[in-house]
Amino acid sequence: AQSVSQHNHHVILSEAASLELGCNYSYGGTVNLFWYVQYPGQHLQLLLKYFSGDPLVKGIKGFEAEFIKSKFSFNLRKPSVQWSDTAEYFCAVNQYNNNDMRFGAGTRLTVKP
Amino acid sequence: NAGVTQTPKFQVLKTGQSMTLQCAQDMNHNSMYWYRQDPGMGLRLIYYSASEGTTDKGEVPNGYNVSRLNKREFSLRLESAAPSQTSVYFCASSSPGQAIDTEAFFGQGTRLTVV
């Protein structure tokens, strides 16, 4: 069955530390890839997305993600985190032109000031 | 432009009661979704609708029914609520295949407690 795996359940960092959150998926074929963020008490918002082209995608708030097709991975990175990045982060995948969008279990990021 | 609107925001039900969660989107999206979010399990797809008049089961459809009333509205019904359905429910919409809108836009969520 198609699935999305996020390796880290809870990550705790100090401000200015670098961040990398892992995401792997099990779909074959062409995929669309997404990272969403959910701040405490809020709904999910899109951070960035990949459809095609340059596998290094830049999103809002200094986040970026790299699509590595051979590894079925789409890891999220940020060089220097801020306290305001404290949130839950979800990786999501759907196959191109497919309505079934699946999410990973999420990674809770806590940034200590 | 409201995006995706869900009602109600909060609800408490007794076991066995029924209720319908409402969702409407004003972005002219073809596809709509219902997810539930539980701690440590991320978002799990309950049902989705690829277009008006069609619905399909997702990962966890048991205990739920849906109706795609028109292109704008997609409702989720719990016929006989159970404590295991205590969760936060999110509605979303998108237009897969169109690069601009293919990501899902989410509503604010409904926090449902079944006692």
Coordinates of C-alpha atoms in Angstrom, one line a residue:
Chain A
A1 CA 0.0 0.0 0.0
Q2 CA 1.1 3.5 -0.7
S3 CA 2.6 5.2 2.4
V4 CA 4.5 8.2 3.6
S5 CA 7.1 7.9 6.4
Q6 CA 8.5 10.6 8.6
H7 CA 11.4 9.4 10.6
N8 CA 11.4 11.9 13.4
H9 CA 8.5 12.2 15.8
H10 CA 9.8 15.0 17.9
V11 CA 12.8 17.2 17.3
I12 CA 14.1 19.7 19.8
L13 CA 16.6 22.3 18.7
S14 CA 18.0 25.6 19.9
E15 CA 17.6 28.7 17.9
A16 CA 20.0 29.1 15.1
A17 CA 20.6 25.3 14.8
S18 CA 20.1 23.7 11.4
L19 CA 17.1 21.5 10.7
E20 CA 16.6 18.5 8.5
L21 CA 13.4 16.5 8.7
G22 CA 13.2 13.2 6.8
C23 CA 10.4 12.0 4.5
N24 CA 10.2 8.9 2.4
Y25 CA 7.3 7.6 0.3
S26 CA 6.4 4.3 -1.3
Y27 CA 4.6 5.4 -4.5
G28 CA 5.8 4.5 -7.9
G29 CA 5.5 6.7 -10.9
T30 CA 5.3 10.5 -11.1
V31 CA 4.5 12.1 -7.8
N32 CA 3.7 15.5 -6.4
L33 CA 5.4 16.2 -3.0
F34 CA 4.5 18.7 -0.3
W35 CA 5.5 19.9 3.1
Y36 CA 2.8 21.4 5.3
V37 CA 3.2 23.2 8.6
Q38 CA 0.7 23.3 11.4
Y39 CA 1.3 26.0 14.1
P40 CA -0.3 25.3 17.5
G41 CA -4.1 25.6 17.3
Q42 CA -4.1 26.3 13.6
H43 CA -4.9 24.4 10.4
L44 CA -2.3 23.1 7.9
Q45 CA -0.6 25.6 5.6
L46 CA 1.6 24.8 2.7
L47 CA 5.4 25.4 3.1
L48 CA 6.5 24.2 -0.3
K49 CA 5.8 21.8 -3.1
Y50 CA 7.5 19.9 -5.8
F51 CA 6.0 18.9 -9.2
S52 CA 8.9 18.7 -11.6
G53 CA 12.1 20.4 -12.6
D54 CA 14.8 21.4 -10.2
P55 CA 14.7 18.9 -7.3
L56 CA 15.7 21.6 -4.8
V57 CA 12.6 23.5 -3.9
K58 CA 12.5 26.7 -1.9
G59 CA 9.5 27.6 0.1
I60 CA 8.3 30.2 2.5
K61 CA 10.2 31.3 5.7
G62 CA 13.6 30.0 4.5
F63 CA 12.6 26.4 4.2
E64 CA 13.8 24.2 1.3
A65 CA 13.4 20.6 0.4
E66 CA 15.3 18.2 -1.9
F67 CA 13.6 15.5 -4.0
I68 CA 15.8 12.5 -4.5
K69 CA 14.0 10.2 -6.8
S70 CA 16.3 7.2 -6.3
K71 CA 15.8 7.3 -2.6
F72 CA 12.1 8.1 -2.7
S73 CA 12.8 11.0 -0.3
F74 CA 11.8 14.6 0.1
N75 CA 13.6 15.9 3.1
L76 CA 12.9 19.4 4.6
R77 CA 15.7 21.7 5.6
K78 CA 16.3 25.0 7.1
P79 CA 19.8 26.4 7.8
S80 CA 18.9 28.3 11.0
V81 CA 15.7 27.8 12.9
Q82 CA 13.8 30.4 14.9
W83 CA 11.6 30.0 18.0
S84 CA 8.6 30.9 15.7
D85 CA 9.3 27.7 13.7
T86 CA 7.9 25.6 16.6
A87 CA 5.1 23.7 15.0
E88 CA 4.2 20.3 13.5
Y89 CA 5.5 19.5 10.0
F90 CA 3.8 17.1 7.7
C91 CA 5.1 15.5 4.5
A92 CA 2.4 14.6 1.9
V93 CA 2.4 12.8 -1.5
N94 CA 0.0 12.2 -4.3
Q95 CA 0.5 10.6 -7.6
Y96 CA 0.2 13.0 -10.5
N97 CA -3.4 13.6 -11.4
N98 CA -4.6 11.4 -8.5
N99 CA -6.9 12.6 -5.9
D100 CA -5.7 10.4 -3.1
M101 CA -3.3 12.6 -1.1
R102 CA -1.6 10.8 1.8
F103 CA 0.2 12.4 4.8
G104 CA 3.0 11.2 7.0
A105 CA 2.5 11.0 10.8
G106 CA 4.1 14.4 11.3
T107 CA 7.2 15.7 13.1
R108 CA 6.8 18.0 16.1
L109 CA 9.5 20.6 16.1
T110 CA 10.3 22.5 19.3
V111 CA 12.7 25.4 19.1
K112 CA 14.1 26.6 22.4
P113 CA 14.9 30.3 22.6
Chain B
N1 CA -12.2 34.9 -0.4
A2 CA -12.9 32.5 2.5
G3 CA -11.1 29.4 1.1
V4 CA -12.3 26.3 2.9
T5 CA -14.9 26.8 5.6
Q6 CA -15.9 24.1 8.1
T7 CA -18.7 24.0 10.6
P8 CA -18.9 23.5 13.5
K9 CA -15.5 24.3 15.1
F10 CA -16.3 22.3 18.2
Q11 CA -18.8 19.5 19.0
V12 CA -19.4 17.1 21.9
L13 CA -21.6 14.1 21.1
K14 CA -22.8 11.2 23.2
T15 CA -22.1 7.7 22.0
G16 CA -24.7 6.7 19.5
Q17 CA -25.7 10.2 18.4
S18 CA -25.4 11.3 14.8
M19 CA -24.1 14.5 13.3
T20 CA -23.0 16.0 10.0
L21 CA -19.8 18.1 9.6
Q22 CA -20.2 20.7 6.8
C23 CA -17.5 21.9 4.5
A24 CA -17.6 24.4 1.7
Q25 CA -14.9 25.8 -0.6
D26 CA -15.0 28.9 -2.9
M27 CA -11.9 28.2 -5.0
N28 CA -13.7 26.2 -7.7
H29 CA -11.7 23.1 -6.9
N30 CA -12.7 19.8 -8.3
S31 CA -11.5 17.6 -5.4
M32 CA -12.5 17.6 -1.8
Y33 CA -11.3 15.6 1.2
W34 CA -12.0 14.7 4.7
Y35 CA -9.2 13.8 7.1
R36 CA -9.0 13.0 10.7
Q37 CA -6.0 14.0 12.8
D38 CA -4.9 12.0 15.8
P39 CA -1.8 12.4 17.9
G40 CA 1.1 10.5 16.5
M41 CA -0.8 9.4 13.4
G42 CA -0.8 12.4 11.3
L43 CA -3.7 13.0 8.9
R44 CA -5.6 10.0 7.7
L45 CA -7.8 10.2 4.7
I46 CA -11.4 9.2 5.5
Y47 CA -13.1 9.9 2.1
Y48 CA -12.5 12.0 -0.9
S49 CA -14.4 13.3 -3.8
A50 CA -12.7 13.7 -7.2
S51 CA -15.5 15.6 -8.6
E52 CA -19.2 16.5 -8.1
G53 CA -21.2 13.3 -7.9
T54 CA -18.3 11.0 -7.0
T55 CA -16.9 9.8 -3.7
D56 CA -14.3 7.3 -2.8
K57 CA -13.0 5.7 0.4
G58 CA -9.7 6.6 1.9
E59 CA -7.7 4.9 4.6
V60 CA -10.3 4.9 7.4
P61 CA -13.8 5.1 6.1
N62 CA -15.6 2.9 8.5
G63 CA -18.2 4.6 10.6
Y64 CA -18.5 7.6 8.2
N65 CA -20.6 8.6 5.2
V66 CA -20.1 11.5 2.9
S67 CA -22.1 13.5 0.4
R68 CA -20.8 15.7 -2.4
L69 CA -23.8 18.0 -2.6
N70 CA -22.4 20.2 -5.4
K71 CA -19.0 21.4 -6.5
R72 CA -18.7 23.6 -3.4
E73 CA -19.9 21.4 -0.6
F74 CA -18.7 18.1 0.8
S75 CA -20.3 16.9 4.1
L76 CA -19.2 14.1 6.5
R77 CA -21.7 12.2 8.5
L78 CA -21.3 10.1 11.6
E79 CA -24.4 8.0 11.8
S80 CA -23.7 6.5 15.3
A81 CA -20.8 8.2 17.0
A82 CA -18.3 6.2 19.0
P83 CA -15.5 7.3 21.4
S84 CA -12.9 6.1 18.8
Q85 CA -14.2 8.9 16.5
T86 CA -13.0 11.5 18.9
S87 CA -10.5 13.5 16.8
V88 CA -9.9 16.7 14.9
Y89 CA -11.5 16.6 11.5
F90 CA -10.1 18.6 8.6
C91 CA -11.7 19.3 5.2
A92 CA -9.5 20.2 2.3
S93 CA -9.9 20.9 -1.4
S94 CA -7.6 20.9 -4.4
S95 CA -7.5 20.5 -8.2
P96 CA -5.0 17.7 -8.9
G97 CA -3.3 17.9 -12.2
Q98 CA -3.3 21.6 -12.3
A99 CA 0.0 22.8 -11.1
I100 CA -1.2 26.0 -9.5
D101 CA -3.9 24.4 -7.4
T102 CA -2.8 20.9 -6.9
E103 CA -1.9 21.3 -3.3
A104 CA -4.6 20.9 -0.7
F105 CA -6.1 23.9 1.0
F106 CA -7.4 23.2 4.5
G107 CA -10.2 24.4 6.6
Q108 CA -9.8 25.4 10.3
G109 CA -10.8 22.0 11.6
T110 CA -13.6 20.6 13.8
R111 CA -12.7 19.3 17.2
L112 CA -15.1 16.4 18.0
T113 CA -15.4 14.7 21.3
V114 CA -17.6 11.6 21.7
V115 CA -18.3 10.7 25.3

